[in-house]
């Protein structure tokens, strides 16, 4: 308890408060480090880029913007940020929330108003999921906005768990080994899309969002629900994470260690041209040997040090 006349902000922190502060600082540093490492590993942001940060009002995009603003201040290169939100005119959408937040943090922003809600409600039968059509319409509008703004990169808030969920969805339901890449060309060929949160876990982002108290806008205003198949995969991964610590890290590591010659895609590896050689072959077949497994390093381990957060080519 503080005495009369003492500024509460100047009062010494309790042991519990010190512990919370230390835990938050570690979390913040880990998220910033993982974003910086992803940017450096995949060349996401280059000197003089203009990065359009797509802000939905959810925890992921808030965290992405927050971390990119920090990296902009300390990075050895120059780049600009503009936050963009698409107001799709859902009934009840709190239009004041994002502008007030963006002005409070001092970032350039643009609110794009397009009534895609009416289009989706008109085209999608009652009771059906609206997310697919809504996503396509939103993507087209954001591409057009990026072109008008002269943005060189479009940043999306997908994280490591999203990438793993997409991998399993494609494998289970699409018959493909395919995930969300951290960097790629947009489907219209005109833009570079980046995912700076590629190395960040949803658990860390949720904890950070709760601690910082971002003004979250829930994505349930239109009455749509997240795809049931994705919900099932998310539940499966969360169950594995609880019961088998380290499995999620191992699976994400696998996405970064692909051996095309040990899969069955004839378009990816020229099996017909295989011939013997006069010596050992790197990554040759060891079908008669028992498999050996090495524990992958955890990309979120606090002991990892990233020397250069970002560097120009």
PDB file of C-alpha atoms in Angstrom, residues 4-303:
ATOM      1  CA  UNK A   4      -0.871   9.494   1.097  1.00  0.00           C
ATOM      2  CA  UNK A   5       0.694  11.773  -1.446  1.00  0.00           C
ATOM      3  CA  UNK A   6       2.887   9.042  -2.945  1.00  0.00           C
ATOM      4  CA  UNK A   7       2.528   8.494  -6.695  1.00  0.00           C
ATOM      5  CA  UNK A   8       1.380   4.909  -7.167  1.00  0.00           C
ATOM      6  CA  UNK A   9       3.463   4.678 -10.378  1.00  0.00           C
ATOM      7  CA  UNK A  10       6.594   5.395  -8.316  1.00  0.00           C
ATOM      8  CA  UNK A  11       5.880   2.715  -5.721  1.00  0.00           C
ATOM      9  CA  UNK A  12       8.249  -0.289  -5.750  1.00  0.00           C
ATOM     10  CA  UNK A  13       6.937  -3.379  -7.503  1.00  0.00           C
ATOM     11  CA  UNK A  14       5.941  -6.389  -5.450  1.00  0.00           C
ATOM     12  CA  UNK A  15       7.626  -9.755  -6.019  1.00  0.00           C
ATOM     13  CA  UNK A  16       4.584 -10.930  -7.943  1.00  0.00           C
ATOM     14  CA  UNK A  17       4.618  -7.824 -10.150  1.00  0.00           C
ATOM     15  CA  UNK A  18       8.346  -8.205 -10.788  1.00  0.00           C
ATOM     16  CA  UNK A  19       7.779 -11.809 -11.837  1.00  0.00           C
ATOM     17  CA  UNK A  20       4.975 -10.792 -14.186  1.00  0.00           C
ATOM     18  CA  UNK A  21       7.119  -8.030 -15.671  1.00  0.00           C
ATOM     19  CA  UNK A  22      10.037 -10.429 -16.204  1.00  0.00           C
ATOM     20  CA  UNK A  23       7.745 -12.992 -17.834  1.00  0.00           C
ATOM     21  CA  UNK A  24       6.250 -10.345 -20.127  1.00  0.00           C
ATOM     22  CA  UNK A  25       9.678  -9.024 -21.125  1.00  0.00           C
ATOM     23  CA  UNK A  26      10.801 -12.546 -22.052  1.00  0.00           C
ATOM     24  CA  UNK A  27       7.631 -13.081 -24.082  1.00  0.00           C
ATOM     25  CA  UNK A  28       7.994  -9.768 -25.882  1.00  0.00           C
ATOM     26  CA  UNK A  29      11.652 -10.380 -26.699  1.00  0.00           C
ATOM     27  CA  UNK A  30      10.883 -13.883 -27.983  1.00  0.00           C
ATOM     28  CA  UNK A  31       8.145 -12.645 -30.309  1.00  0.00           C
ATOM     29  CA  UNK A  32      10.283  -9.777 -31.602  1.00  0.00           C
ATOM     30  CA  UNK A  33      13.230 -12.099 -32.109  1.00  0.00           C
ATOM     31  CA  UNK A  34      11.153 -14.688 -33.964  1.00  0.00           C
ATOM     32  CA  UNK A  35       9.671 -12.065 -36.268  1.00  0.00           C
ATOM     33  CA  UNK A  36      13.104 -10.596 -36.930  1.00  0.00           C
ATOM     34  CA  UNK A  37      14.509 -14.046 -37.674  1.00  0.00           C
ATOM     35  CA  UNK A  38      11.681 -14.890 -40.085  1.00  0.00           C
ATOM     36  CA  UNK A  39      12.184 -11.597 -41.899  1.00  0.00           C
ATOM     37  CA  UNK A  40      15.919 -12.251 -42.213  1.00  0.00           C
ATOM     38  CA  UNK A  41      15.588 -15.941 -43.145  1.00  0.00           C
ATOM     39  CA  UNK A  42      13.175 -15.325 -45.996  1.00  0.00           C
ATOM     40  CA  UNK A  43      14.127 -11.817 -47.089  1.00  0.00           C
ATOM     41  CA  UNK A  44      10.665 -10.521 -46.295  1.00  0.00           C
ATOM     42  CA  UNK A  45      11.481  -6.827 -45.948  1.00  0.00           C
ATOM     43  CA  UNK A  46      14.126  -4.951 -47.925  1.00  0.00           C
ATOM     44  CA  UNK A  47      15.495  -1.443 -47.911  1.00  0.00           C
ATOM     45  CA  UNK A  48      12.921   1.208 -48.896  1.00  0.00           C
ATOM     46  CA  UNK A  49      10.000  -1.233 -48.836  1.00  0.00           C
ATOM     47  CA  UNK A  50       6.500   0.040 -48.158  1.00  0.00           C
ATOM     48  CA  UNK A  51       4.786  -2.642 -46.092  1.00  0.00           C
ATOM     49  CA  UNK A  52       0.993  -2.762 -46.084  1.00  0.00           C
ATOM     50  CA  UNK A  53       0.023  -4.414 -42.799  1.00  0.00           C
ATOM     51  CA  UNK A  54      -3.429  -5.982 -43.089  1.00  0.00           C
ATOM     52  CA  UNK A  55      -5.200  -5.308 -39.811  1.00  0.00           C
ATOM     53  CA  UNK A  56      -8.371  -7.259 -39.070  1.00  0.00           C
ATOM     54  CA  UNK A  57      -8.847  -6.302 -35.444  1.00  0.00           C
ATOM     55  CA  UNK A  58      -7.796  -9.749 -34.207  1.00  0.00           C
ATOM     56  CA  UNK A  59      -4.910 -10.595 -31.884  1.00  0.00           C
ATOM     57  CA  UNK A  60      -2.573 -11.809 -34.656  1.00  0.00           C
ATOM     58  CA  UNK A  61      -2.663  -8.708 -36.837  1.00  0.00           C
ATOM     59  CA  UNK A  62      -2.421  -6.397 -33.807  1.00  0.00           C
ATOM     60  CA  UNK A  63       0.673  -8.249 -32.600  1.00  0.00           C
ATOM     61  CA  UNK A  64       2.197  -8.199 -36.087  1.00  0.00           C
ATOM     62  CA  UNK A  65       1.738  -4.442 -36.410  1.00  0.00           C
ATOM     63  CA  UNK A  66       3.087  -3.827 -32.908  1.00  0.00           C
ATOM     64  CA  UNK A  67       6.251  -5.858 -33.555  1.00  0.00           C
ATOM     65  CA  UNK A  68       6.868  -4.454 -37.043  1.00  0.00           C
ATOM     66  CA  UNK A  69       6.613  -0.918 -35.660  1.00  0.00           C
ATOM     67  CA  UNK A  70       9.281  -1.805 -33.102  1.00  0.00           C
ATOM     68  CA  UNK A  71      11.551  -3.386 -35.721  1.00  0.00           C
ATOM     69  CA  UNK A  72      11.145  -0.357 -37.974  1.00  0.00           C
ATOM     70  CA  UNK A  73      12.684   1.784 -35.209  1.00  0.00           C
ATOM     71  CA  UNK A  74      15.739  -0.437 -34.707  1.00  0.00           C
ATOM     72  CA  UNK A  75      16.292  -2.055 -38.112  1.00  0.00           C
ATOM     73  CA  UNK A  76      19.486  -1.352 -40.073  1.00  0.00           C
ATOM     74  CA  UNK A  77      17.344  -0.631 -43.137  1.00  0.00           C
ATOM     75  CA  UNK A  78      14.626   1.887 -43.910  1.00  0.00           C
ATOM     76  CA  UNK A  79      11.063   0.817 -44.601  1.00  0.00           C
ATOM     77  CA  UNK A  80       7.606   2.331 -44.208  1.00  0.00           C
ATOM     78  CA  UNK A  81       4.471   0.850 -42.690  1.00  0.00           C
ATOM     79  CA  UNK A  82       0.849   1.572 -43.507  1.00  0.00           C
ATOM     80  CA  UNK A  83      -1.892  -0.281 -41.668  1.00  0.00           C
ATOM     81  CA  UNK A  84      -4.957  -1.132 -43.738  1.00  0.00           C
ATOM     82  CA  UNK A  85      -8.309  -2.345 -42.503  1.00  0.00           C
ATOM     83  CA  UNK A  86     -11.182  -3.426 -44.702  1.00  0.00           C
ATOM     84  CA  UNK A  87     -14.521  -2.324 -43.252  1.00  0.00           C
ATOM     85  CA  UNK A  88     -16.891  -4.827 -44.871  1.00  0.00           C
ATOM     86  CA  UNK A  89     -19.997  -3.172 -43.436  1.00  0.00           C
ATOM     87  CA  UNK A  90     -21.079  -6.002 -41.183  1.00  0.00           C
ATOM     88  CA  UNK A  91     -23.948  -4.894 -38.954  1.00  0.00           C
ATOM     89  CA  UNK A  92     -22.651  -3.880 -35.567  1.00  0.00           C
ATOM     90  CA  UNK A  93     -19.033  -3.409 -36.672  1.00  0.00           C
ATOM     91  CA  UNK A  94     -17.427  -0.919 -34.223  1.00  0.00           C
ATOM     92  CA  UNK A  95     -16.003   1.512 -36.784  1.00  0.00           C
ATOM     93  CA  UNK A  96     -14.337   3.724 -34.174  1.00  0.00           C
ATOM     94  CA  UNK A  97     -12.113   1.073 -32.576  1.00  0.00           C
ATOM     95  CA  UNK A  98      -9.350   0.698 -35.167  1.00  0.00           C
ATOM     96  CA  UNK A  99      -8.959   4.394 -36.099  1.00  0.00           C
ATOM     97  CA  UNK A 100      -8.717   5.328 -32.414  1.00  0.00           C
ATOM     98  CA  UNK A 101      -6.108   2.639 -31.760  1.00  0.00           C
ATOM     99  CA  UNK A 102      -4.038   3.418 -34.874  1.00  0.00           C
ATOM    100  CA  UNK A 103      -3.999   7.131 -34.083  1.00  0.00           C
ATOM    101  CA  UNK A 104      -2.949   6.368 -30.499  1.00  0.00           C
ATOM    102  CA  UNK A 105       0.123   4.412 -31.682  1.00  0.00           C
ATOM    103  CA  UNK A 106       0.997   6.952 -34.366  1.00  0.00           C
ATOM    104  CA  UNK A 107       1.012   4.765 -37.472  1.00  0.00           C
ATOM    105  CA  UNK A 108      -0.138   5.752 -40.936  1.00  0.00           C
ATOM    106  CA  UNK A 109      -3.351   3.943 -41.794  1.00  0.00           C
ATOM    107  CA  UNK A 110      -6.198   3.623 -44.260  1.00  0.00           C
ATOM    108  CA  UNK A 111      -9.710   2.280 -43.677  1.00  0.00           C
ATOM    109  CA  UNK A 112     -11.164   0.833 -46.878  1.00  0.00           C
ATOM    110  CA  UNK A 113     -14.967   0.718 -46.906  1.00  0.00           C
ATOM    111  CA  UNK A 114     -16.526  -1.924 -49.147  1.00  0.00           C
ATOM    112  CA  UNK A 115     -19.914  -3.532 -48.571  1.00  0.00           C
ATOM    113  CA  UNK A 116     -18.875  -7.137 -49.154  1.00  0.00           C
ATOM    114  CA  UNK A 117     -21.225  -8.226 -46.359  1.00  0.00           C
ATOM    115  CA  UNK A 118     -24.315  -7.681 -48.542  1.00  0.00           C
ATOM    116  CA  UNK A 119     -22.715  -9.559 -51.445  1.00  0.00           C
ATOM    117  CA  UNK A 120     -21.840 -12.539 -49.274  1.00  0.00           C
ATOM    118  CA  UNK A 121     -25.289 -12.666 -47.661  1.00  0.00           C
ATOM    119  CA  UNK A 122     -26.900 -12.533 -51.109  1.00  0.00           C
ATOM    120  CA  UNK A 123     -24.723 -15.221 -52.711  1.00  0.00           C
ATOM    121  CA  UNK A 124     -24.283 -17.772 -49.899  1.00  0.00           C
ATOM    122  CA  UNK A 125     -27.291 -19.945 -48.994  1.00  0.00           C
ATOM    123  CA  UNK A 126     -28.564 -19.624 -45.437  1.00  0.00           C
ATOM    124  CA  UNK A 127     -26.736 -21.936 -43.050  1.00  0.00           C
ATOM    125  CA  UNK A 128     -23.651 -22.271 -45.249  1.00  0.00           C
ATOM    126  CA  UNK A 129     -20.204 -21.011 -44.279  1.00  0.00           C
ATOM    127  CA  UNK A 130     -19.512 -17.537 -45.676  1.00  0.00           C
ATOM    128  CA  UNK A 131     -15.760 -17.476 -44.999  1.00  0.00           C
ATOM    129  CA  UNK A 132     -14.640 -18.712 -48.435  1.00  0.00           C
ATOM    130  CA  UNK A 133     -16.423 -16.078 -50.532  1.00  0.00           C
ATOM    131  CA  UNK A 134     -15.703 -13.383 -47.965  1.00  0.00           C
ATOM    132  CA  UNK A 135     -11.990 -14.249 -48.128  1.00  0.00           C
ATOM    133  CA  UNK A 136     -11.874 -14.068 -51.938  1.00  0.00           C
ATOM    134  CA  UNK A 137     -13.602 -10.695 -52.008  1.00  0.00           C
ATOM    135  CA  UNK A 138     -11.383  -9.354 -49.249  1.00  0.00           C
ATOM    136  CA  UNK A 139      -8.231 -10.562 -51.013  1.00  0.00           C
ATOM    137  CA  UNK A 140      -9.147  -8.807 -54.261  1.00  0.00           C
ATOM    138  CA  UNK A 141      -9.884  -5.528 -52.491  1.00  0.00           C
ATOM    139  CA  UNK A 142      -6.644  -5.648 -50.503  1.00  0.00           C
ATOM    140  CA  UNK A 143      -4.602  -6.356 -53.653  1.00  0.00           C
ATOM    141  CA  UNK A 144      -6.222  -3.355 -55.330  1.00  0.00           C
ATOM    142  CA  UNK A 145      -5.557  -1.204 -52.263  1.00  0.00           C
ATOM    143  CA  UNK A 146      -1.895  -2.243 -52.160  1.00  0.00           C
ATOM    144  CA  UNK A 147      -1.511  -1.197 -55.792  1.00  0.00           C
ATOM    145  CA  UNK A 148      -3.087   2.207 -55.155  1.00  0.00           C
ATOM    146  CA  UNK A 149      -0.888   2.794 -52.109  1.00  0.00           C
ATOM    147  CA  UNK A 150       2.285   1.730 -53.887  1.00  0.00           C
ATOM    148  CA  UNK A 151       2.936  -0.979 -51.297  1.00  0.00           C
ATOM    149  CA  UNK A 152       5.808  -3.312 -52.158  1.00  0.00           C
ATOM    150  CA  UNK A 153       4.889  -5.956 -49.556  1.00  0.00           C
ATOM    151  CA  UNK A 154       1.566  -7.140 -48.111  1.00  0.00           C
ATOM    152  CA  UNK A 155       1.942  -8.464 -44.542  1.00  0.00           C
ATOM    153  CA  UNK A 156      -0.563 -11.017 -43.256  1.00  0.00           C
ATOM    154  CA  UNK A 157      -0.897 -12.144 -39.640  1.00  0.00           C
ATOM    155  CA  UNK A 158      -0.736 -15.938 -40.072  1.00  0.00           C
ATOM    156  CA  UNK A 159       1.437 -17.650 -37.470  1.00  0.00           C
ATOM    157  CA  UNK A 160       3.181 -21.008 -37.076  1.00  0.00           C
ATOM    158  CA  UNK A 161       0.021 -22.815 -35.932  1.00  0.00           C
ATOM    159  CA  UNK A 162      -1.910 -21.523 -38.961  1.00  0.00           C
ATOM    160  CA  UNK A 163       0.790 -22.914 -41.231  1.00  0.00           C
ATOM    161  CA  UNK A 164       0.666 -26.346 -39.595  1.00  0.00           C
ATOM    162  CA  UNK A 165      -3.138 -26.426 -39.650  1.00  0.00           C
ATOM    163  CA  UNK A 166      -3.112 -25.595 -43.360  1.00  0.00           C
ATOM    164  CA  UNK A 167      -0.558 -28.335 -44.002  1.00  0.00           C
ATOM    165  CA  UNK A 168      -2.773 -30.982 -42.403  1.00  0.00           C
ATOM    166  CA  UNK A 169      -5.937 -29.621 -44.040  1.00  0.00           C
ATOM    167  CA  UNK A 170      -4.302 -29.931 -47.463  1.00  0.00           C
ATOM    168  CA  UNK A 171      -3.006 -33.407 -46.682  1.00  0.00           C
ATOM    169  CA  UNK A 172      -6.246 -34.742 -45.174  1.00  0.00           C
ATOM    170  CA  UNK A 173      -8.740 -33.065 -47.502  1.00  0.00           C
ATOM    171  CA  UNK A 174      -6.841 -31.847 -50.562  1.00  0.00           C
ATOM    172  CA  UNK A 175      -4.370 -34.643 -51.245  1.00  0.00           C
ATOM    173  CA  UNK A 176      -1.423 -32.223 -51.254  1.00  0.00           C
ATOM    174  CA  UNK A 177       1.669 -31.599 -49.143  1.00  0.00           C
ATOM    175  CA  UNK A 178       1.163 -27.850 -49.067  1.00  0.00           C
ATOM    176  CA  UNK A 179       1.147 -25.192 -46.383  1.00  0.00           C
ATOM    177  CA  UNK A 180       1.216 -21.393 -46.067  1.00  0.00           C
ATOM    178  CA  UNK A 181       4.639 -20.189 -47.207  1.00  0.00           C
ATOM    179  CA  UNK A 182       6.254 -17.330 -45.283  1.00  0.00           C
ATOM    180  CA  UNK A 183       6.732 -15.403 -48.530  1.00  0.00           C
ATOM    181  CA  UNK A 184       5.221 -15.765 -51.983  1.00  0.00           C
ATOM    182  CA  UNK A 185       3.819 -13.921 -54.979  1.00  0.00           C
ATOM    183  CA  UNK A 186       0.104 -13.103 -54.799  1.00  0.00           C
ATOM    184  CA  UNK A 187      -2.238 -15.139 -56.986  1.00  0.00           C
ATOM    185  CA  UNK A 188      -2.641 -12.230 -59.408  1.00  0.00           C
ATOM    186  CA  UNK A 189       1.154 -12.059 -59.770  1.00  0.00           C
ATOM    187  CA  UNK A 190       1.397  -8.383 -58.827  1.00  0.00           C
ATOM    188  CA  UNK A 191       2.354  -8.408 -55.143  1.00  0.00           C
ATOM    189  CA  UNK A 192       4.702 -10.025 -52.630  1.00  0.00           C
ATOM    190  CA  UNK A 193       2.830 -11.438 -49.640  1.00  0.00           C
ATOM    191  CA  UNK A 194       4.755 -12.003 -46.400  1.00  0.00           C
ATOM    192  CA  UNK A 195       3.917 -13.663 -43.080  1.00  0.00           C
ATOM    193  CA  UNK A 196       6.234 -12.142 -40.446  1.00  0.00           C
ATOM    194  CA  UNK A 197       4.685 -14.257 -37.644  1.00  0.00           C
ATOM    195  CA  UNK A 198       5.759 -17.517 -39.329  1.00  0.00           C
ATOM    196  CA  UNK A 199       7.978 -18.510 -36.375  1.00  0.00           C
ATOM    197  CA  UNK A 200       5.564 -17.325 -33.663  1.00  0.00           C
ATOM    198  CA  UNK A 201       3.218 -19.623 -31.773  1.00  0.00           C
ATOM    199  CA  UNK A 202      -0.436 -18.835 -31.245  1.00  0.00           C
ATOM    200  CA  UNK A 203       0.001 -19.368 -27.503  1.00  0.00           C
ATOM    201  CA  UNK A 204       2.651 -16.654 -27.331  1.00  0.00           C
ATOM    202  CA  UNK A 205       0.575 -14.266 -29.436  1.00  0.00           C
ATOM    203  CA  UNK A 206      -2.496 -14.847 -27.252  1.00  0.00           C
ATOM    204  CA  UNK A 207      -0.507 -14.220 -24.068  1.00  0.00           C
ATOM    205  CA  UNK A 208       0.979 -11.063 -25.551  1.00  0.00           C
ATOM    206  CA  UNK A 209      -2.401  -9.805 -26.714  1.00  0.00           C
ATOM    207  CA  UNK A 210      -3.907 -10.412 -23.285  1.00  0.00           C
ATOM    208  CA  UNK A 211      -1.035  -8.597 -21.560  1.00  0.00           C
ATOM    209  CA  UNK A 212      -1.032  -5.579 -23.887  1.00  0.00           C
ATOM    210  CA  UNK A 213      -4.852  -5.485 -24.030  1.00  0.00           C
ATOM    211  CA  UNK A 214      -5.311  -4.863 -27.718  1.00  0.00           C
ATOM    212  CA  UNK A 215      -8.858  -3.684 -28.540  1.00  0.00           C
ATOM    213  CA  UNK A 216      -9.937  -6.974 -30.131  1.00  0.00           C
ATOM    214  CA  UNK A 217     -12.804  -6.993 -32.641  1.00  0.00           C
ATOM    215  CA  UNK A 218     -14.270 -10.525 -32.813  1.00  0.00           C
ATOM    216  CA  UNK A 219     -14.812 -12.090 -36.236  1.00  0.00           C
ATOM    217  CA  UNK A 220     -18.368 -13.174 -35.511  1.00  0.00           C
ATOM    218  CA  UNK A 221     -20.273 -10.085 -36.485  1.00  0.00           C
ATOM    219  CA  UNK A 222     -21.620 -11.612 -39.706  1.00  0.00           C
ATOM    220  CA  UNK A 223     -22.716 -14.800 -37.961  1.00  0.00           C
ATOM    221  CA  UNK A 224     -20.235 -16.955 -39.909  1.00  0.00           C
ATOM    222  CA  UNK A 225     -18.210 -19.650 -38.202  1.00  0.00           C
ATOM    223  CA  UNK A 226     -14.699 -20.884 -38.698  1.00  0.00           C
ATOM    224  CA  UNK A 227     -14.484 -23.816 -41.081  1.00  0.00           C
ATOM    225  CA  UNK A 228     -15.312 -27.016 -39.170  1.00  0.00           C
ATOM    226  CA  UNK A 229     -12.437 -28.954 -40.754  1.00  0.00           C
ATOM    227  CA  UNK A 230      -9.949 -26.328 -39.587  1.00  0.00           C
ATOM    228  CA  UNK A 231     -11.461 -26.423 -36.097  1.00  0.00           C
ATOM    229  CA  UNK A 232     -10.954 -30.189 -36.005  1.00  0.00           C
ATOM    230  CA  UNK A 233      -7.322 -29.923 -37.100  1.00  0.00           C
ATOM    231  CA  UNK A 234      -6.693 -27.159 -34.554  1.00  0.00           C
ATOM    232  CA  UNK A 235      -8.158 -29.337 -31.807  1.00  0.00           C
ATOM    233  CA  UNK A 236      -5.984 -32.264 -32.944  1.00  0.00           C
ATOM    234  CA  UNK A 237      -2.795 -30.190 -32.815  1.00  0.00           C
ATOM    235  CA  UNK A 238      -3.693 -28.689 -29.435  1.00  0.00           C
ATOM    236  CA  UNK A 239      -4.290 -32.197 -28.067  1.00  0.00           C
ATOM    237  CA  UNK A 240      -0.928 -33.387 -29.401  1.00  0.00           C
ATOM    238  CA  UNK A 241       0.773 -30.345 -27.916  1.00  0.00           C
ATOM    239  CA  UNK A 242      -0.641 -31.170 -24.473  1.00  0.00           C
ATOM    240  CA  UNK A 243       0.073 -34.899 -24.582  1.00  0.00           C
ATOM    241  CA  UNK A 244       3.334 -34.936 -26.541  1.00  0.00           C
ATOM    242  CA  UNK A 245       5.490 -31.889 -25.740  1.00  0.00           C
ATOM    243  CA  UNK A 246       7.822 -31.079 -28.612  1.00  0.00           C
ATOM    244  CA  UNK A 247       5.733 -32.722 -31.336  1.00  0.00           C
ATOM    245  CA  UNK A 248       4.502 -29.401 -32.758  1.00  0.00           C
ATOM    246  CA  UNK A 249       8.079 -28.103 -32.919  1.00  0.00           C
ATOM    247  CA  UNK A 250       9.161 -31.303 -34.683  1.00  0.00           C
ATOM    248  CA  UNK A 251       6.389 -31.008 -37.268  1.00  0.00           C
ATOM    249  CA  UNK A 252       7.188 -27.385 -38.008  1.00  0.00           C
ATOM    250  CA  UNK A 253      10.860 -28.300 -38.334  1.00  0.00           C
ATOM    251  CA  UNK A 254       9.806 -30.934 -40.893  1.00  0.00           C
ATOM    252  CA  UNK A 255       8.275 -28.213 -43.065  1.00  0.00           C
ATOM    253  CA  UNK A 256      11.768 -26.697 -43.244  1.00  0.00           C
ATOM    254  CA  UNK A 257      13.575 -29.980 -43.958  1.00  0.00           C
ATOM    255  CA  UNK A 258      12.021 -31.498 -47.056  1.00  0.00           C
ATOM    256  CA  UNK A 259      13.687 -34.427 -48.868  1.00  0.00           C
ATOM    257  CA  UNK A 260      12.040 -34.564 -52.348  1.00  0.00           C
ATOM    258  CA  UNK A 261      13.902 -37.759 -53.278  1.00  0.00           C
ATOM    259  CA  UNK A 262      12.218 -39.526 -50.364  1.00  0.00           C
ATOM    260  CA  UNK A 263       8.671 -38.600 -51.330  1.00  0.00           C
ATOM    261  CA  UNK A 264       6.608 -39.899 -54.246  1.00  0.00           C
ATOM    262  CA  UNK A 265       6.184 -36.840 -56.471  1.00  0.00           C
ATOM    263  CA  UNK A 266       7.660 -37.641 -59.896  1.00  0.00           C
ATOM    264  CA  UNK A 267       7.304 -33.976 -60.884  1.00  0.00           C
ATOM    265  CA  UNK A 268       9.453 -32.905 -57.952  1.00  0.00           C
ATOM    266  CA  UNK A 269      12.178 -35.530 -58.322  1.00  0.00           C
ATOM    267  CA  UNK A 270      13.433 -37.214 -61.506  1.00  0.00           C
ATOM    268  CA  UNK A 271      13.091 -40.854 -60.464  1.00  0.00           C
ATOM    269  CA  UNK A 272      13.424 -42.157 -64.043  1.00  0.00           C
ATOM    270  CA  UNK A 273      16.963 -40.812 -64.376  1.00  0.00           C
ATOM    271  CA  UNK A 274      18.280 -42.402 -61.178  1.00  0.00           C
ATOM    272  CA  UNK A 275      21.466 -44.422 -61.741  1.00  0.00           C
ATOM    273  CA  UNK A 276      24.189 -45.945 -59.621  1.00  0.00           C
ATOM    274  CA  UNK A 277      27.332 -44.023 -58.772  1.00  0.00           C
ATOM    275  CA  UNK A 278      30.910 -44.932 -57.896  1.00  0.00           C
ATOM    276  CA  UNK A 279      30.656 -43.943 -54.256  1.00  0.00           C
ATOM    277  CA  UNK A 280      28.351 -43.011 -51.409  1.00  0.00           C
ATOM    278  CA  UNK A 281      25.300 -40.909 -52.283  1.00  0.00           C
ATOM    279  CA  UNK A 282      24.215 -38.141 -49.961  1.00  0.00           C
ATOM    280  CA  UNK A 283      20.749 -38.874 -48.605  1.00  0.00           C
ATOM    281  CA  UNK A 284      20.718 -42.233 -50.373  1.00  0.00           C
ATOM    282  CA  UNK A 285      18.265 -44.970 -49.439  1.00  0.00           C
ATOM    283  CA  UNK A 286      18.765 -46.621 -46.048  1.00  0.00           C
ATOM    284  CA  UNK A 287      15.655 -48.773 -46.215  1.00  0.00           C
ATOM    285  CA  UNK A 288      17.329 -51.706 -44.469  1.00  0.00           C
ATOM    286  CA  UNK A 289      18.392 -49.601 -41.485  1.00  0.00           C
ATOM    287  CA  UNK A 290      16.174 -48.668 -38.556  1.00  0.00           C
ATOM    288  CA  UNK A 291      15.078 -45.022 -38.687  1.00  0.00           C
ATOM    289  CA  UNK A 292      16.950 -42.580 -36.491  1.00  0.00           C
ATOM    290  CA  UNK A 293      15.377 -39.438 -35.124  1.00  0.00           C
ATOM    291  CA  UNK A 294      17.034 -36.263 -33.958  1.00  0.00           C
ATOM    292  CA  UNK A 295      15.183 -33.821 -31.768  1.00  0.00           C
ATOM    293  CA  UNK A 296      14.790 -30.520 -33.657  1.00  0.00           C
ATOM    294  CA  UNK A 297      15.726 -27.291 -31.983  1.00  0.00           C
ATOM    295  CA  UNK A 298      12.802 -25.232 -30.782  1.00  0.00           C
ATOM    296  CA  UNK A 299      12.657 -21.968 -32.788  1.00  0.00           C
ATOM    297  CA  UNK A 300      10.998 -20.314 -29.789  1.00  0.00           C
ATOM    298  CA  UNK A 301      13.767 -21.337 -27.364  1.00  0.00           C
ATOM    299  CA  UNK A 302      14.941 -18.349 -25.359  1.00  0.00           C
ATOM    300  CA  UNK A 303      18.565 -19.377 -25.859  1.00  0.00           C
TER     301      UNK A 303
END
